[in-house]
mmCIF file of C-alpha atoms and ligand atoms in Angstrom:
data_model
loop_
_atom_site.group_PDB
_atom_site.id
_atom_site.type_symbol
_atom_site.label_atom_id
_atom_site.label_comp_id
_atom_site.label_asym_id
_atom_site.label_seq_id
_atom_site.Cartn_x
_atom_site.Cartn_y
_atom_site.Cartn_z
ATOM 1 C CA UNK A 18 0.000 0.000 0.000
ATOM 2 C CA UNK A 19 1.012 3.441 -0.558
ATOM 3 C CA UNK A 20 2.116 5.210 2.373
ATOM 4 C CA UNK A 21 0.331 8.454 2.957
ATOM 5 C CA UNK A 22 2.268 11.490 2.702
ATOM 6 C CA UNK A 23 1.825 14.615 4.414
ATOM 7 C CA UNK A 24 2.170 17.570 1.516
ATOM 8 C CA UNK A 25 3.995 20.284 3.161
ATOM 9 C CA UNK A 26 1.668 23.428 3.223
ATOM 10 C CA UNK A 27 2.297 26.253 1.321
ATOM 11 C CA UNK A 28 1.493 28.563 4.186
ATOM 12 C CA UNK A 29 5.107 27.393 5.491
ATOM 13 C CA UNK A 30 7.762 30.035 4.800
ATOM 14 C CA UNK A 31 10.299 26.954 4.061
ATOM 15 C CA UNK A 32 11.920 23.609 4.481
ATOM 16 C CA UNK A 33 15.458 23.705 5.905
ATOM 17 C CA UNK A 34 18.060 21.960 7.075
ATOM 18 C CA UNK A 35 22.041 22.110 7.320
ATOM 19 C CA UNK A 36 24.521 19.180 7.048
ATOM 20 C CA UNK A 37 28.305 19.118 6.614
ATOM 21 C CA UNK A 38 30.543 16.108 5.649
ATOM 22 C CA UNK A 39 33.543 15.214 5.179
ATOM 23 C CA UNK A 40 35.928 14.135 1.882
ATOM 24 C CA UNK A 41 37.630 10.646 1.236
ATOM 25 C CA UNK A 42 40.576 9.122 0.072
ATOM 26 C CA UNK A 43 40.061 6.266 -2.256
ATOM 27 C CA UNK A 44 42.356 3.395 -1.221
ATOM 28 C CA UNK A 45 40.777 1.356 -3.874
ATOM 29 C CA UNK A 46 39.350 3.933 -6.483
ATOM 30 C CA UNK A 47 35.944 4.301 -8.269
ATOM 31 C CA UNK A 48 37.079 4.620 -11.935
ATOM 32 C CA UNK A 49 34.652 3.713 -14.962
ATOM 33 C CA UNK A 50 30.409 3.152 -14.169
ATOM 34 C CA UNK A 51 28.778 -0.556 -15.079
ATOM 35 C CA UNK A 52 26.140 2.236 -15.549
ATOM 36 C CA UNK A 53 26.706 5.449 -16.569
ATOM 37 C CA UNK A 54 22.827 7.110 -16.055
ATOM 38 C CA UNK A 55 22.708 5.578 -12.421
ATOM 39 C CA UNK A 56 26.167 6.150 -11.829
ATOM 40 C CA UNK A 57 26.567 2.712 -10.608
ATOM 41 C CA UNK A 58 30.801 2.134 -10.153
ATOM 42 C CA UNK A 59 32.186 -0.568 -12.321
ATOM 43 C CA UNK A 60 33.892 -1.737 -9.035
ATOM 44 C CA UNK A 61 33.929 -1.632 -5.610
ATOM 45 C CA UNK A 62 36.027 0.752 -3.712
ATOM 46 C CA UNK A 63 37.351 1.254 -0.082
ATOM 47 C CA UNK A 64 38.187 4.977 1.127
ATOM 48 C CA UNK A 65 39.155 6.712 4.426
ATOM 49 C CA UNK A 66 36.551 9.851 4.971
ATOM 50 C CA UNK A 67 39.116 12.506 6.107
ATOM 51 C CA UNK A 68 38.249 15.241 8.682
ATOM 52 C CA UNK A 69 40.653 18.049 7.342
ATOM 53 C CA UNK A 70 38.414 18.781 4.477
ATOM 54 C CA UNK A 71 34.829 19.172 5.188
ATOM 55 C CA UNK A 72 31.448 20.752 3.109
ATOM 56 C CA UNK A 73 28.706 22.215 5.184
ATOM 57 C CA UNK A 74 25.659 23.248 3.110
ATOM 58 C CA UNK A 75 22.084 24.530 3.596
ATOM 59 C CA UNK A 76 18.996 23.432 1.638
ATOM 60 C CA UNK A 77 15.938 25.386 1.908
ATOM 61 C CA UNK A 78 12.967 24.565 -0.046
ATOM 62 C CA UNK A 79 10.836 27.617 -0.477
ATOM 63 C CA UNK A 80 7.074 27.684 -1.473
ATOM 64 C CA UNK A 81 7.146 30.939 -4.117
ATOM 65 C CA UNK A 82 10.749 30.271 -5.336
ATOM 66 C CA UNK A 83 10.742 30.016 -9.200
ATOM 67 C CA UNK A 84 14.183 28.252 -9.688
ATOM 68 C CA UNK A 85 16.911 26.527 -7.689
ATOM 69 C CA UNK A 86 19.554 29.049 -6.201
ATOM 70 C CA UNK A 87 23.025 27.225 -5.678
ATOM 71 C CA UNK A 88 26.177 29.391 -3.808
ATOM 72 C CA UNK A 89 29.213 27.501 -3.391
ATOM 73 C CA UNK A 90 32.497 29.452 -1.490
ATOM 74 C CA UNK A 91 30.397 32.662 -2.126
ATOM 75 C CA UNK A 92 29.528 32.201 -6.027
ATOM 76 C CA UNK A 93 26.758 31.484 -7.555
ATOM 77 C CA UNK A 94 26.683 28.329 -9.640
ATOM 78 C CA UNK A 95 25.958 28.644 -12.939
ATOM 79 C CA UNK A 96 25.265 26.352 -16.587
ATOM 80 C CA UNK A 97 26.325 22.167 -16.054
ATOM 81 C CA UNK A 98 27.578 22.769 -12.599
ATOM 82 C CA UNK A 99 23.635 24.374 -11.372
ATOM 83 C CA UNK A 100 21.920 21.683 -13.660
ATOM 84 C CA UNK A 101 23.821 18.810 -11.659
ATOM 85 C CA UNK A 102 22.904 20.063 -8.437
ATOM 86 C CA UNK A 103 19.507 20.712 -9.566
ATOM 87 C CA UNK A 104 18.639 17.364 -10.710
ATOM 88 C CA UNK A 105 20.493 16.104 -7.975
ATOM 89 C CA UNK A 106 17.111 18.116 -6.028
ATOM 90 C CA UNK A 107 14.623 16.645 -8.315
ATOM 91 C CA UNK A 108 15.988 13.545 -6.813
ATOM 92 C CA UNK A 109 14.866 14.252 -3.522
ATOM 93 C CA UNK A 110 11.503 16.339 -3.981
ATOM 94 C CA UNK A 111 10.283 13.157 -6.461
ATOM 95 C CA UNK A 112 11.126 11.491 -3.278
ATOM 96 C CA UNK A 113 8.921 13.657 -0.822
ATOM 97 C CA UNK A 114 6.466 14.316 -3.470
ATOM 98 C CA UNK A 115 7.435 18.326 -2.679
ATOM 99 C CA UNK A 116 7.680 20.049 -6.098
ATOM 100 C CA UNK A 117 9.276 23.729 -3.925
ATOM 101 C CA UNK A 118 12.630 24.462 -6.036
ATOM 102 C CA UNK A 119 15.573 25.552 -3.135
ATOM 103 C CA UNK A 120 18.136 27.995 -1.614
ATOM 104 C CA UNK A 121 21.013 25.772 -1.516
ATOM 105 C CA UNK A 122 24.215 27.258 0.258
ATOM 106 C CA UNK A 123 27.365 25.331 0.552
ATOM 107 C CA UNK A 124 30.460 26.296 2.079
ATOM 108 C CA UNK A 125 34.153 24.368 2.017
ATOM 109 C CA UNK A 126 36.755 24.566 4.877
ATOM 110 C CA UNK A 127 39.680 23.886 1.871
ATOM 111 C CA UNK A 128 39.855 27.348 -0.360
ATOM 112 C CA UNK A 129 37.892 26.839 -3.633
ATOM 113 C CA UNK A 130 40.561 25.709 -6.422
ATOM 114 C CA UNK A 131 42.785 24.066 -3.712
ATOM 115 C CA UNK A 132 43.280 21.211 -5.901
ATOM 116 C CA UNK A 133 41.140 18.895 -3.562
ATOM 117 C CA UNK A 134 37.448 17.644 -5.255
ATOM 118 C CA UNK A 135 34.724 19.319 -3.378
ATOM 119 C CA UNK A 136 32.327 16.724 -5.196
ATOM 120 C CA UNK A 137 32.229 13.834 -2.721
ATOM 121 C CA UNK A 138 32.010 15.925 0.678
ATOM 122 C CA UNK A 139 29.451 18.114 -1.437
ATOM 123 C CA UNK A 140 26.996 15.750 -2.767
ATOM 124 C CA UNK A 141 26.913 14.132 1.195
ATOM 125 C CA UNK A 142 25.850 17.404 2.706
ATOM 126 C CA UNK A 143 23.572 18.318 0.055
ATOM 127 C CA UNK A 144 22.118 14.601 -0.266
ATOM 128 C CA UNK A 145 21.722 14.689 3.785
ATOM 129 C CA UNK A 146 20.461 18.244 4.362
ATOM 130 C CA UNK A 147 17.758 18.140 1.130
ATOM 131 C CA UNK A 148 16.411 14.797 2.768
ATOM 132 C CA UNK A 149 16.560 16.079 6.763
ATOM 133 C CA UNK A 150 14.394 19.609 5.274
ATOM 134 C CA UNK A 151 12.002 17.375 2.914
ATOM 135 C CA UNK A 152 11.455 14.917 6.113
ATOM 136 C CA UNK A 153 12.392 12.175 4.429
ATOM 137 C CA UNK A 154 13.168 9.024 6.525
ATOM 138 C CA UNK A 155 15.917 7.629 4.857
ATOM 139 C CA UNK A 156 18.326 5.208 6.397
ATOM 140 C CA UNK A 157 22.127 5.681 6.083
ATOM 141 C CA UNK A 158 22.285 3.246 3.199
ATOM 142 C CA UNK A 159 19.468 4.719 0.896
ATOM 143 C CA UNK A 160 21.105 8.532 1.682
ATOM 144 C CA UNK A 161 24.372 6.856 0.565
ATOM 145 C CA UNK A 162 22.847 5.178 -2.570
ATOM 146 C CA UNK A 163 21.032 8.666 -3.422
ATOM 147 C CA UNK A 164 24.380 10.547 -2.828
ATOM 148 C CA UNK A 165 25.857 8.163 -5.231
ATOM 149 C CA UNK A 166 23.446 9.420 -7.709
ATOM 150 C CA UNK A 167 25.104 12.992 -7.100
ATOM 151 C CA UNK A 168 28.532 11.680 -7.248
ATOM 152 C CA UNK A 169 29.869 8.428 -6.884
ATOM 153 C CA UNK A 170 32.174 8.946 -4.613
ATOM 154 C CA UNK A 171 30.003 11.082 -2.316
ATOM 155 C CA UNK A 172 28.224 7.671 -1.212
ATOM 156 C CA UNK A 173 30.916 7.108 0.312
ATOM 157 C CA UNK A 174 31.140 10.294 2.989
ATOM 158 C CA UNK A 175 28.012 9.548 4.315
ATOM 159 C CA UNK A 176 29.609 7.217 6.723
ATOM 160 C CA UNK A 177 32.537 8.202 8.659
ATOM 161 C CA UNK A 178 35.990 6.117 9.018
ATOM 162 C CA UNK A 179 36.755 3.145 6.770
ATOM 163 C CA UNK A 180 34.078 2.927 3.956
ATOM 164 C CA UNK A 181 33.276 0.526 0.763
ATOM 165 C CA UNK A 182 31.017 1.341 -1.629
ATOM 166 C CA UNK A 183 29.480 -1.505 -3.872
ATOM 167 C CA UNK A 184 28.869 -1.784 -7.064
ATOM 168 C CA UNK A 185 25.853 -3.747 -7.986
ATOM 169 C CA UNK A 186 22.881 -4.886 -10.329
ATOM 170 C CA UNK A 187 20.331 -2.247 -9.651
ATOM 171 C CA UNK A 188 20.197 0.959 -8.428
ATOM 172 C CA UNK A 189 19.871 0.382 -4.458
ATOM 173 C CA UNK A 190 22.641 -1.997 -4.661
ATOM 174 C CA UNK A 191 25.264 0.304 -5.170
ATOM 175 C CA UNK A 192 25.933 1.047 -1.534
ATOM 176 C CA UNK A 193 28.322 2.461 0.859
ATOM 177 C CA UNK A 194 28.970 0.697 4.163
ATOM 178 C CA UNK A 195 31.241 1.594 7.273
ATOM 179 C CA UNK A 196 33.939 -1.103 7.873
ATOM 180 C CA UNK A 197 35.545 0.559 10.749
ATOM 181 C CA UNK A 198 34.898 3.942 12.242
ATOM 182 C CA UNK A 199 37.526 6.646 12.326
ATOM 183 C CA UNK A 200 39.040 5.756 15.421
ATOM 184 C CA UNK A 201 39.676 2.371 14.463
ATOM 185 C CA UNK A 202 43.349 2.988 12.896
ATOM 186 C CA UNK A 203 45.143 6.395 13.096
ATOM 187 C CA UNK A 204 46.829 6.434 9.818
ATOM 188 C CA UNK A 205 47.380 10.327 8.190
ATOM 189 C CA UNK A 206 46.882 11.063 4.599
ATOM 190 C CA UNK A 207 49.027 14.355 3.911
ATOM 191 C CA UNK A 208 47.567 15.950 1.130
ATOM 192 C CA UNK A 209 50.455 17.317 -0.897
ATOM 193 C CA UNK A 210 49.270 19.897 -3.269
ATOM 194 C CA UNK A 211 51.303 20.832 -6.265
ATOM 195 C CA UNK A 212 48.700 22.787 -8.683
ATOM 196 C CA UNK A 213 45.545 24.159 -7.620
ATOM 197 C CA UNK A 214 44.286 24.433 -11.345
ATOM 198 C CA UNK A 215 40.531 23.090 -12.655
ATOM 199 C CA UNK A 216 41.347 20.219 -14.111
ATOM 200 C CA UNK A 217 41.167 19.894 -17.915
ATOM 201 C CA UNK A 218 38.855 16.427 -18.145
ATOM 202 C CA UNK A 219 36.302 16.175 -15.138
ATOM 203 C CA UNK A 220 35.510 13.019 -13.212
ATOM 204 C CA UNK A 221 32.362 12.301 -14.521
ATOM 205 C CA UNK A 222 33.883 12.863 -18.342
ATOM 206 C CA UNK A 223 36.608 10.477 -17.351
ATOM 207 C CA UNK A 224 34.284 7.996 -16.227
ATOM 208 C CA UNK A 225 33.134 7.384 -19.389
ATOM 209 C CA UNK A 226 36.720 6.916 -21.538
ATOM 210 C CA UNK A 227 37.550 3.915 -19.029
ATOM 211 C CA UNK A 228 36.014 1.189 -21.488
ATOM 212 C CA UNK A 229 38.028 3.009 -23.545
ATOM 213 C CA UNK A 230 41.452 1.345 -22.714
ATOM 214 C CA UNK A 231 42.285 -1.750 -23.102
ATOM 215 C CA UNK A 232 43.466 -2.533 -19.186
ATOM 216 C CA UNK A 233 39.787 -1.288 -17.993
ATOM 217 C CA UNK A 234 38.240 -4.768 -17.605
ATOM 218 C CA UNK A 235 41.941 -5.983 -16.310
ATOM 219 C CA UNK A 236 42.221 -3.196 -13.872
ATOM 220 C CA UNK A 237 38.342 -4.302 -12.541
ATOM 221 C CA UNK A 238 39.325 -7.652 -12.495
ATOM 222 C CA UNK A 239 42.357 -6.910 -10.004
ATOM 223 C CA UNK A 240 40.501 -4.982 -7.526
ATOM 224 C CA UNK A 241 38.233 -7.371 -6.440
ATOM 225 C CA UNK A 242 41.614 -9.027 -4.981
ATOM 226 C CA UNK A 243 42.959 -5.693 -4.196
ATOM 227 C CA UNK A 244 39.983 -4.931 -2.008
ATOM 228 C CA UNK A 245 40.307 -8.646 -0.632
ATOM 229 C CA UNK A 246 43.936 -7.740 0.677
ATOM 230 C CA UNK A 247 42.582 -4.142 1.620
ATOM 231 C CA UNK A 248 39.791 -5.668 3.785
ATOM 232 C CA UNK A 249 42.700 -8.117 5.477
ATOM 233 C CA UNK A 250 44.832 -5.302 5.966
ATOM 234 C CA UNK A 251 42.091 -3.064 7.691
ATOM 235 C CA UNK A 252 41.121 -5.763 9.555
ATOM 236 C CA UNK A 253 44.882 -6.354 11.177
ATOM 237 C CA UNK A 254 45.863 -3.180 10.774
ATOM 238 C CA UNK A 255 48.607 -3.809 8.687
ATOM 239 C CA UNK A 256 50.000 -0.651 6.680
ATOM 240 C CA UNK A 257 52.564 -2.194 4.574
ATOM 241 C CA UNK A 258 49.590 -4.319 3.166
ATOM 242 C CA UNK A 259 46.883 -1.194 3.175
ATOM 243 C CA UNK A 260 49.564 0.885 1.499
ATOM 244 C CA UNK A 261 51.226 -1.717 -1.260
ATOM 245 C CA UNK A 262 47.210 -2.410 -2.393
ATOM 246 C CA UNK A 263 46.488 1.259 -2.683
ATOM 247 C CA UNK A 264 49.636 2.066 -4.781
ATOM 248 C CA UNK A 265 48.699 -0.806 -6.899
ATOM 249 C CA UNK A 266 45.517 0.647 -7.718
ATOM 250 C CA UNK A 267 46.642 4.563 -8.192
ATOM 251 C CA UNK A 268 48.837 3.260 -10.989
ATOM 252 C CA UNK A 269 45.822 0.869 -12.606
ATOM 253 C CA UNK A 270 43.396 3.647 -12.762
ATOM 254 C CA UNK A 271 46.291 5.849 -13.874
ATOM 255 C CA UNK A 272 47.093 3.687 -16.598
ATOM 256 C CA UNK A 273 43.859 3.289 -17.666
ATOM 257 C CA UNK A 274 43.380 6.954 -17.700
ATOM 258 C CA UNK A 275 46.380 7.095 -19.951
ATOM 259 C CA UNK A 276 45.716 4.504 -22.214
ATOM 260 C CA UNK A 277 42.124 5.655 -22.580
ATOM 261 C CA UNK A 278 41.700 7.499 -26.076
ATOM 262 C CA UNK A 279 41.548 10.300 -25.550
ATOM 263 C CA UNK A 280 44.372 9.794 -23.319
ATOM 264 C CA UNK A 281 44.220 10.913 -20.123
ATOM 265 C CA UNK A 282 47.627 12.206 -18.303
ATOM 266 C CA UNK A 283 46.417 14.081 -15.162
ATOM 267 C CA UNK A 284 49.920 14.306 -13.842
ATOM 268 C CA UNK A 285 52.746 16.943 -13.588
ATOM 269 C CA UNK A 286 56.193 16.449 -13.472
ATOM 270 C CA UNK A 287 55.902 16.894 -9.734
ATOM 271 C CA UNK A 288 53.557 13.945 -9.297
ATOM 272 C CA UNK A 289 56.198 11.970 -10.794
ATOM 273 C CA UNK A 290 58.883 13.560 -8.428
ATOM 274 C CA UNK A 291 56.740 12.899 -5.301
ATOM 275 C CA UNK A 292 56.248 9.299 -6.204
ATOM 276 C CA UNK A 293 60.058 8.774 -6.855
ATOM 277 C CA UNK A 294 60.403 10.525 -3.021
ATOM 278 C CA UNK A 295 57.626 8.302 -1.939
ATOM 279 C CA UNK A 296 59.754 5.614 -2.651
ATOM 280 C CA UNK A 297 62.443 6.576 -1.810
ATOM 281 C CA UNK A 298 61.553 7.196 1.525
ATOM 282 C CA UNK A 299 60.379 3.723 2.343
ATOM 283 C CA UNK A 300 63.459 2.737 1.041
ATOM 284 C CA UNK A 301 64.951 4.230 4.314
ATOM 285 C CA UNK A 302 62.326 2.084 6.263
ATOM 286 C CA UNK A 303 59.446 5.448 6.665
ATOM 287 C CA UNK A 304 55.885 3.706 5.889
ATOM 288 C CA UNK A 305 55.004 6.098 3.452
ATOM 289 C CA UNK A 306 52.344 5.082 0.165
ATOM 290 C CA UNK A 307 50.948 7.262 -2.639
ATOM 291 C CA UNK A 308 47.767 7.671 -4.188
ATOM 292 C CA UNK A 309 46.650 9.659 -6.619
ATOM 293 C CA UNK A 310 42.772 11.046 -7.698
ATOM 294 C CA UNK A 311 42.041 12.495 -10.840
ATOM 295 C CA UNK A 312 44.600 14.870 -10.886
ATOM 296 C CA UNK A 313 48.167 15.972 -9.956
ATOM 297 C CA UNK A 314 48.411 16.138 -6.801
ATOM 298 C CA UNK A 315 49.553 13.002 -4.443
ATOM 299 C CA UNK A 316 48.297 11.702 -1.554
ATOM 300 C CA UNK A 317 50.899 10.398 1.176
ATOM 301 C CA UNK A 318 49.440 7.801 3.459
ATOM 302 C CA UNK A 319 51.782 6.924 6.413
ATOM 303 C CA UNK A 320 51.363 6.709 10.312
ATOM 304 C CA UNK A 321 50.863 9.356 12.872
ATOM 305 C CA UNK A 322 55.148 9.062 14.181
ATOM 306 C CA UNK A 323 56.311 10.005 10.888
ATOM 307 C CA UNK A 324 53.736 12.410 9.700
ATOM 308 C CA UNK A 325 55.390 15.321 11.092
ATOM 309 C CA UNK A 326 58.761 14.703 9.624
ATOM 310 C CA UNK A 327 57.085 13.374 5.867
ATOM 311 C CA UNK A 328 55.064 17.097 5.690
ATOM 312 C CA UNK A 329 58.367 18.856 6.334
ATOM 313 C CA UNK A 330 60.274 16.685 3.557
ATOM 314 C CA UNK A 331 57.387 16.668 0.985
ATOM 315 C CA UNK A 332 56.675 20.371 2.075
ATOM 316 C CA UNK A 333 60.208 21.369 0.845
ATOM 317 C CA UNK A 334 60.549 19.887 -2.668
ATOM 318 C CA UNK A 335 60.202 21.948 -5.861
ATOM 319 C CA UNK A 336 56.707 22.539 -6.660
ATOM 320 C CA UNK A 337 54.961 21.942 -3.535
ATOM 321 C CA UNK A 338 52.578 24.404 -2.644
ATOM 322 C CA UNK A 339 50.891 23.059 0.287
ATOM 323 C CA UNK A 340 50.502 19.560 2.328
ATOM 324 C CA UNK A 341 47.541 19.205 4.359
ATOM 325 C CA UNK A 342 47.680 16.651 6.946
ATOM 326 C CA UNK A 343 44.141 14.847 7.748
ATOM 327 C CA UNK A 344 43.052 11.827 9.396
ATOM 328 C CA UNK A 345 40.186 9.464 8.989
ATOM 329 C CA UNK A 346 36.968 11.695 10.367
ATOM 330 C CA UNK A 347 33.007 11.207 11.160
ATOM 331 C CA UNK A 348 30.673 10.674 8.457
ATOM 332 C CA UNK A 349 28.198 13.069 7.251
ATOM 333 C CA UNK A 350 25.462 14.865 10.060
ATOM 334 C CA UNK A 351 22.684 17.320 10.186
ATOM 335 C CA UNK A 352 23.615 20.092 12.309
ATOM 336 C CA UNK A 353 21.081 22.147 13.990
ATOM 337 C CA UNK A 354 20.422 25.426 12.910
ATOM 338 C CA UNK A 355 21.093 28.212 15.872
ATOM 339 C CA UNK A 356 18.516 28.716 17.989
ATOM 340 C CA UNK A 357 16.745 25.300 17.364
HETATM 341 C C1 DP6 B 423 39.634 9.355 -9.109
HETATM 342 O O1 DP6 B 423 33.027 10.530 -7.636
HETATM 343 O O2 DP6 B 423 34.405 12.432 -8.565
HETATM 344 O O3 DP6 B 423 38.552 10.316 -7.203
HETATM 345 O O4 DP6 B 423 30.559 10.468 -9.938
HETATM 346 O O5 DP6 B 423 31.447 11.805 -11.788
HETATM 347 O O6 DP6 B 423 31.332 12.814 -9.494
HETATM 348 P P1 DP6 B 423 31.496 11.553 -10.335
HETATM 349 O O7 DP6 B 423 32.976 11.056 -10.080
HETATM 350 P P2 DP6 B 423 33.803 11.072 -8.750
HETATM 351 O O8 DP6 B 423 34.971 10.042 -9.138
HETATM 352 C C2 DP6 B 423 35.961 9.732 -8.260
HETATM 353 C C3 DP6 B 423 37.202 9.478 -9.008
HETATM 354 C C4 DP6 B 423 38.440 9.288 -8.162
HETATM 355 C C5 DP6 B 423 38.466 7.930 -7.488
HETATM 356 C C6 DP6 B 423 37.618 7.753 -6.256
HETATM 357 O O9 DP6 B 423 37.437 8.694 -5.464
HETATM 358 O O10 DP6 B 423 37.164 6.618 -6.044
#
């Protein structure tokens, strides 16, 4: 039977709510959709949701508003980037039956063009504050499936700590679940930032070139044992094994991305320069491991008694702008507006 919904009434001045979460690391990454529309990952993926980098954003659905309103850092979204976020709404209201377009206002704690993707922190706060102001009584799994609608990776930020997200047959099968929470397993993840430039090829573009190459259905094939050996590693907390698997698949997705036509070659010269030092490094016994998103700059996992001394050395080699040190954080969460 259907279950009986209470319309809001238009004599309410507005829905609202406000929720912030956190970004993740991909230790196993999300490269390349078994379907592109639902944005369904070809794989599955593990990530650590970091605390250093966090999106809080307001949704208010408003009775008399003609069009959705997006601000992000202070400007207003325009084109592609509004239209994602306002589907991403149509989402929800088709949801709560509530046709009200919103107010949406979105703020990062990393400066705008910092080189870090806002996407995956962004789509869990707006995903978790739309539903909390529609009233929508969504478990932790369905917000996570519906912010994998908004970005695949965001499914992954609604949960705090040690995450995989599944790929699967049908839409609410593609999943994120915790493994561990954030106190689980100190480990850092120094952000080492050597260009804060837009990259040229979005994510979601990218996405689409993986069948493209001929190591795509290789690369999937290996991460299902990857993610067997990450899961093992998580579970006995053993970084040598956490950090070999998550190299391994930095340089898969990165030579898929480069053997994809049109080729894709997100790094710099210092990308290539960090890895060597990566290595390096662990050649003089420091647990350090790289990983790399869609982009230049490199992730450095290690543990919390040599993170001090690794942001010093990365922090002084050519090109570095900027490392940020984080560590795994809580999942996504309404917070209450002042005064209520
Ligand atoms: C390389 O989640 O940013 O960071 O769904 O198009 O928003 P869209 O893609 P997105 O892809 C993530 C790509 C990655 C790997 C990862 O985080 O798993």
């Amino acid at each position: 039977m259907e279950a009986i919904r209470v319309y809001p009434d238009s004599s309410m001045s507005e829905l609202r709510a406000t929720a912030e979460a956190g970004a993740n690391i991909a230790l196993t990454k999300y490269w390349g959709n078994a379907d592109p529309d639902l944005r369904i990952p070809a794989n599955d993926s593990v990530s650590i949701t970091l605390d250093c980098t966090r999106t809080v954003t307001t949704v208010a659905f408003q009775p008399d508003r003609p069009e959705d309103e997006i601000t992000v850092d202070g400007r207003l979204l325009t084109g592609p980037a509004r239209e994602r976020v306002s589907h991403h709404l149509d989402l929800l209201r088709e949801r709560a039956g509530v046709p009200w377009r919103a107010r949406v206002v979105s703020r990062n704690n990393f400066p705008a063009g910092a080189g870090i993707a806002a996407s995956a922190s962004g789509f869990a706060a707006l995903t978790l504050a739309g539903a909390a102001a529609l009233g929508l009584d969504l478990s932790p799994r369905d917000l996570s499936v519906l912010a994998r609608r908004g970005s695949g990776s965001a499914a992954r930020s609604i949960f705090g700590g040690f995450v995989l997200l599944h790929t699967g047959a049908r839409d609410e099968d593609a999943f994120a679940e915790p493994l561990y929470g954030p106190d689980w397993w100190d480990v850092r993840d120094l952000i080492v930032v050597v260009s804060r430039a837009e990259k040229a090829v979005p994510s979601s573009e990218g996405h689409l070139l993986a069948p493209t190459s001929a190591l795509h259905r290789a690369r999937v094939a290996r991460v299902a044992e990857l993610n067997r050996q990450l899961l093992d590693a998580l579970a006995r907390r053993d970084f040598a094994a956490l950090g070999h698997a998550a190299e391994e698949d930095a340089l898969l997705m990165h030579a898929v991305m480069m053997t994809s036509r049109p080729s894709l070659i997100y790094w710099l010269p210092e990308t290539v320069a960090l890895i060597r030092r990566v290595q390096a490094l662990r050649a003089e016994g420091i647990p350090a491991y790289f990983t790399i998103d869609a982009g230049p700059n490199v992730h450095v996992l290690t543990l919390p008694a040599y993170a001090d001394h690794l942001q010093a050395d990365l922090r002084a080699l050519p090109g570095v702008q900027a490392v940020i040190s984080c560590r795994p954080g809580p999942g996504a969460s309404v917070i209450p507006h002042p005064g209520e």
